[in-house]
PDB file of C-alpha atoms in Angstrom:
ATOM      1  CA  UNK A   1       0.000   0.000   0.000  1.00 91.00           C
ATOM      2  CA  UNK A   2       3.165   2.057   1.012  1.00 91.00           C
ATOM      3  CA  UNK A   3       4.561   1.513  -2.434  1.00 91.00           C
ATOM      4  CA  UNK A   4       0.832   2.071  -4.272  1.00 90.00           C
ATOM      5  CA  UNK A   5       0.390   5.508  -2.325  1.00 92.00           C
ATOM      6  CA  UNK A   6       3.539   6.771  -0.382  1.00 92.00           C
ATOM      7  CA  UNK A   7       2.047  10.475  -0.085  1.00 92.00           C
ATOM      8  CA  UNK A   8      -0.429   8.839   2.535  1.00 91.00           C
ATOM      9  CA  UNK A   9       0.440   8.277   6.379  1.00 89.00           C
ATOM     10  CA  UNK A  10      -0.645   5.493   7.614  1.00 89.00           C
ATOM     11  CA  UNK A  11      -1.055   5.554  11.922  1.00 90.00           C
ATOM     12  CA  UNK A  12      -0.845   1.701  13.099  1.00 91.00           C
ATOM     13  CA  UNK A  13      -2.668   0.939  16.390  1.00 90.00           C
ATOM     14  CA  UNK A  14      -3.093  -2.527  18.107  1.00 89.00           C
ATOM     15  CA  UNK A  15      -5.510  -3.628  20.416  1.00 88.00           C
ATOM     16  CA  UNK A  16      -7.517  -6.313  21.247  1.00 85.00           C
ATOM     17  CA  UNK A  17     -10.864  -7.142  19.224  1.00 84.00           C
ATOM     18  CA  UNK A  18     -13.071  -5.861  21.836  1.00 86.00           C
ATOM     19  CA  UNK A  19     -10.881  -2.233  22.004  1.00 90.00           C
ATOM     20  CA  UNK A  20     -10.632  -2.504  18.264  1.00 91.00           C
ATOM     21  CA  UNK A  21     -14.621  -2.144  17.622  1.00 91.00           C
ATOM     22  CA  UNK A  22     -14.630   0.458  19.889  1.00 91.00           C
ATOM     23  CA  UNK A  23     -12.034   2.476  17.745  1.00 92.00           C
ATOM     24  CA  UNK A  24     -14.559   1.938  14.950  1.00 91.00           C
ATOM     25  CA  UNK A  25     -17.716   3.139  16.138  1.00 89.00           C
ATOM     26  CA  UNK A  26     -15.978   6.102  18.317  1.00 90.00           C
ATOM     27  CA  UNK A  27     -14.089   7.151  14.849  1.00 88.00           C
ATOM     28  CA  UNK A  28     -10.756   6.792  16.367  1.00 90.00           C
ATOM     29  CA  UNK A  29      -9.800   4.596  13.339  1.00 91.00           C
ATOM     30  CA  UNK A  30     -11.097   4.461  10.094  1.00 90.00           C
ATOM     31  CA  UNK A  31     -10.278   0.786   9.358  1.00 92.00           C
ATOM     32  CA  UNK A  32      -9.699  -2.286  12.102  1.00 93.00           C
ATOM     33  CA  UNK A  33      -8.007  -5.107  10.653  1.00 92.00           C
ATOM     34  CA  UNK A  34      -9.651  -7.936  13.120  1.00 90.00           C
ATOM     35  CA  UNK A  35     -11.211 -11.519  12.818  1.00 88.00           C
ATOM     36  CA  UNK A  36     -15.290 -11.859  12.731  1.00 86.00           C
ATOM     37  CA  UNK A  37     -17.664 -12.216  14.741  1.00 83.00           C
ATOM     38  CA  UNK A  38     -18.481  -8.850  15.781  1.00 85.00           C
ATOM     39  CA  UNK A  39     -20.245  -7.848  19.397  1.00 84.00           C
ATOM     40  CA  UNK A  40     -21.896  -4.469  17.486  1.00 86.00           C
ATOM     41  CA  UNK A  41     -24.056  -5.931  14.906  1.00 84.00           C
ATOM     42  CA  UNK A  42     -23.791  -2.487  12.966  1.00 85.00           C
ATOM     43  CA  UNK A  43     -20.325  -2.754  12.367  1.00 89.00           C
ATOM     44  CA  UNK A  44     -19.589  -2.803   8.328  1.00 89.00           C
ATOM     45  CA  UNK A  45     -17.043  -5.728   6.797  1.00 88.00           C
ATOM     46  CA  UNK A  46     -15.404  -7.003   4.374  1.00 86.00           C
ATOM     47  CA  UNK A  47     -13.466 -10.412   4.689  1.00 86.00           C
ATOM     48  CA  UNK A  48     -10.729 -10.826   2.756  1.00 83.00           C
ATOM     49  CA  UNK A  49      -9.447 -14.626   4.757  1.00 84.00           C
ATOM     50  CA  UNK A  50     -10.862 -17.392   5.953  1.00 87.00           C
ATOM     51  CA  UNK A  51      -9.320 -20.446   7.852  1.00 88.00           C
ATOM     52  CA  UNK A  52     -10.562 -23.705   9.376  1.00 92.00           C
ATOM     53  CA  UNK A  53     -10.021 -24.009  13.544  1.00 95.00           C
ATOM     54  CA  UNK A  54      -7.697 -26.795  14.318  1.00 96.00           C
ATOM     55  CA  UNK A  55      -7.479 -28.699  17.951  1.00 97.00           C
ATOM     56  CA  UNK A  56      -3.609 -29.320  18.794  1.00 97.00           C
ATOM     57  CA  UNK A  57      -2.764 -32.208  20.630  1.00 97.00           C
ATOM     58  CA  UNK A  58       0.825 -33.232  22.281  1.00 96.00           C
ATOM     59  CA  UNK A  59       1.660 -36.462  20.537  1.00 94.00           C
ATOM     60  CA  UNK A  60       3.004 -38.204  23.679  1.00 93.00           C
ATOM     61  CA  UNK A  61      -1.613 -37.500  24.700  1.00 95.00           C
ATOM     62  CA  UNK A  62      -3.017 -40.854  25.273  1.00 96.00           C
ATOM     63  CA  UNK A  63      -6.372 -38.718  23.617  1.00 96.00           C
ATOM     64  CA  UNK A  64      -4.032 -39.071  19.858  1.00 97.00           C
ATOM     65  CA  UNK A  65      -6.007 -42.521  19.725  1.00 97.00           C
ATOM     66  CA  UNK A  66      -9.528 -40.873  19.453  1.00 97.00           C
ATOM     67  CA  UNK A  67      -8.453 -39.227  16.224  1.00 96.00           C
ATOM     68  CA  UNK A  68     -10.002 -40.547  13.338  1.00 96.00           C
ATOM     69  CA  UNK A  69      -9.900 -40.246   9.228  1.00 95.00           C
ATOM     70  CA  UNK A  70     -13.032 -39.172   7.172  1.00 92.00           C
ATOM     71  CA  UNK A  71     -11.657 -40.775   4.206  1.00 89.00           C
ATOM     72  CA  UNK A  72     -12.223 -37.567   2.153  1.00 87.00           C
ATOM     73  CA  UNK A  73      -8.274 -37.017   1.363  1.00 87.00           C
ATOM     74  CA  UNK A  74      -7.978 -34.011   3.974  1.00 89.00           C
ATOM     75  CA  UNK A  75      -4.459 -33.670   5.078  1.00 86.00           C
ATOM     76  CA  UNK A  76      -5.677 -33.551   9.051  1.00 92.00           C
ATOM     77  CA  UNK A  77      -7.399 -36.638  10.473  1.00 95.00           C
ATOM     78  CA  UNK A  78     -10.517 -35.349  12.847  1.00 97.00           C
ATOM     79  CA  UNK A  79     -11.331 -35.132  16.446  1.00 97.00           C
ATOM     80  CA  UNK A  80     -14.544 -35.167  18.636  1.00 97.00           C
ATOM     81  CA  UNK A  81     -14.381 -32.475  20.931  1.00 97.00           C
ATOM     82  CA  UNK A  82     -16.409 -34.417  23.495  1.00 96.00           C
ATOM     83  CA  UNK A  83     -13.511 -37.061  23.953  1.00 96.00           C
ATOM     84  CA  UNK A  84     -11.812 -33.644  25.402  1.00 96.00           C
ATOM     85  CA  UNK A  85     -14.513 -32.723  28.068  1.00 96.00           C
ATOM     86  CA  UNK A  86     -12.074 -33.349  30.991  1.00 95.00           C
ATOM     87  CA  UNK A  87      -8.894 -31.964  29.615  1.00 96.00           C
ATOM     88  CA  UNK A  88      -7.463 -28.453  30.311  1.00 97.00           C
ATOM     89  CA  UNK A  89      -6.845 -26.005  27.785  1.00 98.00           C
ATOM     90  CA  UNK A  90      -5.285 -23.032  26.879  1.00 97.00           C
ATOM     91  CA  UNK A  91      -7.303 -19.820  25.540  1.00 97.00           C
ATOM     92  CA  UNK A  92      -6.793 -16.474  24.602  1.00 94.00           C
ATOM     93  CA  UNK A  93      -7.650 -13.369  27.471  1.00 92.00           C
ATOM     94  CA  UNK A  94     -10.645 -11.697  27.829  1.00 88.00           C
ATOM     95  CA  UNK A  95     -11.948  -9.634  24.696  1.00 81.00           C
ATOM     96  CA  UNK A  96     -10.174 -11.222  22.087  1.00 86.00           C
ATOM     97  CA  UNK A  97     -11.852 -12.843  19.766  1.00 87.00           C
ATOM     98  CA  UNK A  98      -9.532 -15.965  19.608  1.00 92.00           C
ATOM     99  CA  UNK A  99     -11.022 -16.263  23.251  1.00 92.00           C
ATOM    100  CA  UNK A 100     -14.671 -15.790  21.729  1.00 90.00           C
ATOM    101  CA  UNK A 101     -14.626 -18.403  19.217  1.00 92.00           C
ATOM    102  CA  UNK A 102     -13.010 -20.981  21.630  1.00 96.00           C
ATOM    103  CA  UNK A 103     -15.397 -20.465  23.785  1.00 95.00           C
ATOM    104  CA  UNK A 104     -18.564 -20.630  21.216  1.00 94.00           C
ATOM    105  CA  UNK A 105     -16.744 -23.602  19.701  1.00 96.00           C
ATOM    106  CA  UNK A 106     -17.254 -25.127  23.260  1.00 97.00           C
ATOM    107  CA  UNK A 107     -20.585 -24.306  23.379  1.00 96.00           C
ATOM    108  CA  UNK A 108     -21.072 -26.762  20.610  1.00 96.00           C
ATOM    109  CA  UNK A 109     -19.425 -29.488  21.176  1.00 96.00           C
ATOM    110  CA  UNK A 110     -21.489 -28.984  24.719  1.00 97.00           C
ATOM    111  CA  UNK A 111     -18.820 -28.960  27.031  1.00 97.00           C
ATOM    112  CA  UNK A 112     -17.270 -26.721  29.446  1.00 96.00           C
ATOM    113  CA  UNK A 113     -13.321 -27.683  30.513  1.00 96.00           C
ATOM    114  CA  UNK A 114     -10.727 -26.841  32.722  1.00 96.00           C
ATOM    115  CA  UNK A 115      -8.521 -23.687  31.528  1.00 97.00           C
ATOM    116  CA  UNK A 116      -5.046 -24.520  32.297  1.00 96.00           C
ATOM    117  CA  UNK A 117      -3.974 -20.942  30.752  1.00 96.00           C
ATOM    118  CA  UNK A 118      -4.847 -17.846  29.179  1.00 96.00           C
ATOM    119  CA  UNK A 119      -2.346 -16.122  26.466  1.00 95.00           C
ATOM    120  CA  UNK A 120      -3.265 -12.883  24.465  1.00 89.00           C
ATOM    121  CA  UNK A 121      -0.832 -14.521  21.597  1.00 92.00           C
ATOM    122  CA  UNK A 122      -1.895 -17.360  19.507  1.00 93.00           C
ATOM    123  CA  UNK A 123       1.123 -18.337  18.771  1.00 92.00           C
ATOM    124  CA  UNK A 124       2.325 -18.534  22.442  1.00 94.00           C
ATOM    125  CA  UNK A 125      -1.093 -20.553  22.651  1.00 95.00           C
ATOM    126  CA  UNK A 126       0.378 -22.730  19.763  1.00 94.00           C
ATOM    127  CA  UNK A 127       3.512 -23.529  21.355  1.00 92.00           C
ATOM    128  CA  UNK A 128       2.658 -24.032  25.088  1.00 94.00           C
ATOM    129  CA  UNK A 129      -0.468 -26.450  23.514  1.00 95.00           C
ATOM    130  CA  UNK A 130       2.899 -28.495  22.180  1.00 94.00           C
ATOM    131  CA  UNK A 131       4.707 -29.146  25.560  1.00 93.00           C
ATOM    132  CA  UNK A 132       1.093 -30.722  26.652  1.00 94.00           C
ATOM    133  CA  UNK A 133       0.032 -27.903  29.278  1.00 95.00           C
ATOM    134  CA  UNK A 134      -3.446 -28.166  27.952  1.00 96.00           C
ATOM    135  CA  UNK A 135      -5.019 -28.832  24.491  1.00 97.00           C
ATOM    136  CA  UNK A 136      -5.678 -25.732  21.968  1.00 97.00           C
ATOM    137  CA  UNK A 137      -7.551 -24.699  19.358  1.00 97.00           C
ATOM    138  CA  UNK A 138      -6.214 -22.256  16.983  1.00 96.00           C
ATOM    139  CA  UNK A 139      -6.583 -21.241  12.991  1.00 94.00           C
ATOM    140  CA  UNK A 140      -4.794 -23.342  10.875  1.00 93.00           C
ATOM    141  CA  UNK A 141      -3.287 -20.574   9.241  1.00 88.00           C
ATOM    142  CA  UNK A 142      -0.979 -20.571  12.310  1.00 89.00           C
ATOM    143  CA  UNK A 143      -0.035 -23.132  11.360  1.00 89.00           C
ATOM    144  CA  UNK A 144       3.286 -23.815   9.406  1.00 81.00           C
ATOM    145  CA  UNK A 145       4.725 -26.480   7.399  1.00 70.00           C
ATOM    146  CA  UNK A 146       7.884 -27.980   8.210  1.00 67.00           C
ATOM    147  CA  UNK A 147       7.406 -26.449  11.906  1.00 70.00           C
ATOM    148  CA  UNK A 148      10.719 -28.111  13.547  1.00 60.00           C
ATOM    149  CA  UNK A 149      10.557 -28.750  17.294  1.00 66.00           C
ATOM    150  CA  UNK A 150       6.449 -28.219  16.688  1.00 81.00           C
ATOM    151  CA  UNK A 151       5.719 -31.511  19.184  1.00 88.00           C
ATOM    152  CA  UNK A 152       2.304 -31.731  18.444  1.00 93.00           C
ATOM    153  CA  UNK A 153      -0.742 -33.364  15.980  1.00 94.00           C
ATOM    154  CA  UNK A 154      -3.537 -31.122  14.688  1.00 95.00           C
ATOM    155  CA  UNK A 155      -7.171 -31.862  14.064  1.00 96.00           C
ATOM    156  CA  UNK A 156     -10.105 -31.112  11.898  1.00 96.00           C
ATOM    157  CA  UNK A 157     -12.897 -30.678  14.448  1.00 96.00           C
ATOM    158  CA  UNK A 158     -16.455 -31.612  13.341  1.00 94.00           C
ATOM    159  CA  UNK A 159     -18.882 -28.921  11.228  1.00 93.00           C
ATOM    160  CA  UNK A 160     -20.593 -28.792  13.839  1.00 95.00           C
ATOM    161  CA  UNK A 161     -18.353 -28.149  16.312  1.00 96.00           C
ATOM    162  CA  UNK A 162     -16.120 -25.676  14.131  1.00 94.00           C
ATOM    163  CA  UNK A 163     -16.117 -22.106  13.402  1.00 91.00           C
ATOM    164  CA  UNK A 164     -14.682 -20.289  10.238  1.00 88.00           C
ATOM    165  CA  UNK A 165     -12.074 -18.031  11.432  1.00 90.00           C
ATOM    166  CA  UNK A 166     -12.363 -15.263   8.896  1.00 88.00           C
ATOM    167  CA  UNK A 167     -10.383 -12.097   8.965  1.00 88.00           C
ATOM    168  CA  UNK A 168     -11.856  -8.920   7.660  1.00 89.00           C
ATOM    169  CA  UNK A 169     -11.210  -5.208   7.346  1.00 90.00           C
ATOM    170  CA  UNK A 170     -14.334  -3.526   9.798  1.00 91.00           C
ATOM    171  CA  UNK A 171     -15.220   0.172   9.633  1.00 91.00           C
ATOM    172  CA  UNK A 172     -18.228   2.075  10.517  1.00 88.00           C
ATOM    173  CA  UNK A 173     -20.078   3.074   7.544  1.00 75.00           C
ATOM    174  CA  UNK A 174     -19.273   2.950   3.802  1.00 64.00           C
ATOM    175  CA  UNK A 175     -20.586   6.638   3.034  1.00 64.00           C
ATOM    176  CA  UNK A 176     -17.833   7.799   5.088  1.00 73.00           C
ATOM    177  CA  UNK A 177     -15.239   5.493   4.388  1.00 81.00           C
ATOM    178  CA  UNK A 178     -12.526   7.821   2.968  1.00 83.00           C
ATOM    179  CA  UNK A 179     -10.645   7.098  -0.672  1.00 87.00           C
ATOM    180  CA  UNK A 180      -7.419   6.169   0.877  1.00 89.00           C
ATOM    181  CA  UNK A 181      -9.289   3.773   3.487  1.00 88.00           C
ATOM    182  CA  UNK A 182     -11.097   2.196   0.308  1.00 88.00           C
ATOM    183  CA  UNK A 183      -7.736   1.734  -1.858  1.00 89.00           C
ATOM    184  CA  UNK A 184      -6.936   0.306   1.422  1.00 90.00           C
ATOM    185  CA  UNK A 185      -9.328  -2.510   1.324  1.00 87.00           C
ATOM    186  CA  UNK A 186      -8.699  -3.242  -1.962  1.00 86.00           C
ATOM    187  CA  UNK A 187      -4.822  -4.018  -1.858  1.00 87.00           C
ATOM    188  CA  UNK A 188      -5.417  -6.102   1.014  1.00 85.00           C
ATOM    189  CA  UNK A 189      -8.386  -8.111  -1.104  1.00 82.00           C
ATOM    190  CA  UNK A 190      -5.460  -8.053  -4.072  1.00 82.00           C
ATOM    191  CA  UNK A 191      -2.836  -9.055  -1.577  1.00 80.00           C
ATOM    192  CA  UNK A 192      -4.764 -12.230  -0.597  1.00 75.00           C
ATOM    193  CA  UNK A 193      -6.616 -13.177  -3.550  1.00 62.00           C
ATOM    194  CA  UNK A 194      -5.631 -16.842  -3.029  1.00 48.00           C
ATOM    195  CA  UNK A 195      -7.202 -16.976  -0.043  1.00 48.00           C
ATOM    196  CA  UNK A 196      -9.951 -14.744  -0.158  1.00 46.00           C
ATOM    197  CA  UNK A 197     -12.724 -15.260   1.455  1.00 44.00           C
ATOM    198  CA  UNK A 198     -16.781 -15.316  -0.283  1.00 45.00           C
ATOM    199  CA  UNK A 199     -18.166 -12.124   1.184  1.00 42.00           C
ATOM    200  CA  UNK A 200     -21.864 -14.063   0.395  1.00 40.00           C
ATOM    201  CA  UNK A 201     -20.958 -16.057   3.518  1.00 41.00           C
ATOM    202  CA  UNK A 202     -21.822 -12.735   5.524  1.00 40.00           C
ATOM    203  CA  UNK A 203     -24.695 -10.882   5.511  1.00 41.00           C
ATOM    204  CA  UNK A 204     -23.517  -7.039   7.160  1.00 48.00           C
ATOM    205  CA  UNK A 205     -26.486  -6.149   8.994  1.00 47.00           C
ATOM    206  CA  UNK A 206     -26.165  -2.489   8.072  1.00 49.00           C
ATOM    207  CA  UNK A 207     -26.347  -3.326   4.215  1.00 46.00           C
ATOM    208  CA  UNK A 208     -22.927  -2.047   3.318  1.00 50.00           C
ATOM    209  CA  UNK A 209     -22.319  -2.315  -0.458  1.00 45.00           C
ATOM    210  CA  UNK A 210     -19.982  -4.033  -1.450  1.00 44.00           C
ATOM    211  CA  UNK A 211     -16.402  -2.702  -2.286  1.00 45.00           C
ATOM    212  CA  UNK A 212     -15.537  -2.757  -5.824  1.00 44.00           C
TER     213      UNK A 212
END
């Protein structure tokens, strides 16, 4: 974006999701770069990624066994998060949105466990879920191939246990969504094309148009 339009300053603020919605509707930022679902319905999107959630295991767990393969030529074998009822894990902190979907996840899988930990870093998450502290469940865009000293197995978790991680760019309105904000959205759709993700699986309840 720096390189499309270098006469434009660009002010970079991180936060977590909850702060981050905030920004938006207060008008402190123009764009928050942050993964769905939003707690203000009003909020305006567009997703530009989408990921699958992935449970990760220690591989010296005894629960390994309860894994099982769909025989639909996935590269992750699958796990029923109800074999996992009694087993600590390890979430994100209060407000993110990592946190969030864990815990609606839960919700559908009908269980409620033991938090061994809270981290506001999923990849601190990933890592400590390796040395068997506690079972996680993360994107699977965290995760990496060839990871070396990554002691751990990763699972598909049911539909109807899983939730789409999608990452989108949120602001408050369209009508006042500035030029440079808008050129903004689009490099970032242009930047991830490969992985883009089908804006007709939301519905924004403020009817934002779509970017084009």
């Amino acid at each position: 974006y720096k390189a499309k339009y270098p006469n434009i300053s660009i002010d970079l603020y991180e936060n977590t999701s909850a702060e981050l919605e905030n920004m938006i509707t207060n008008g402190t930022v123009d764009l928050a770069i942050m993964p769905l679902p939003f707690n203000n319905p009003t909020i305006c999107f567009h997703p530009f990624l989408s990921s699958r959630m992935v449970l990760i295991v220690s591989k010296n767990n005894p629960l390994n066994s309860f894994a099982y393969d769909k025989g639909l030529g996935e590269k992750r074998y699958y796990f029923n998060l109800k074999q996992a009822a009694n087993e600590p894990f390890i979430i994100g902190n209060r407000g993110q949105r990592i946190r969030a979907v864990t815990e609606l996840i839960f919700k559908r899988a009908e269980i409620s466990p033991r938090i061994a930990l809270y981290s506001k870093n999923i990849e601190t998450i990933k890592n400590i879920a390796a040395t068997g502290v506690g079972l996680a469940i993360i994107p699977e865009q965290y995760l990496k191939e060839n990871d070396t000293g990554f002691n751990a197995n990763t699972y598909y978790l049911e539909a109807d246990q899983d939730f789409s991680w999608t990452i989108a760019a949120a602001f408050a309105n369209s009508s006042y969504l500035s030029p440079a904000a808008t050129q903004f959205i689009h490099v970032l759709r242009e930047h991830m094309t490969e992985k883009e993700a089908s804006v007709s699986d939301y519905v924004t309840p403020c009817g934002c148009p779509i970017i084009e």
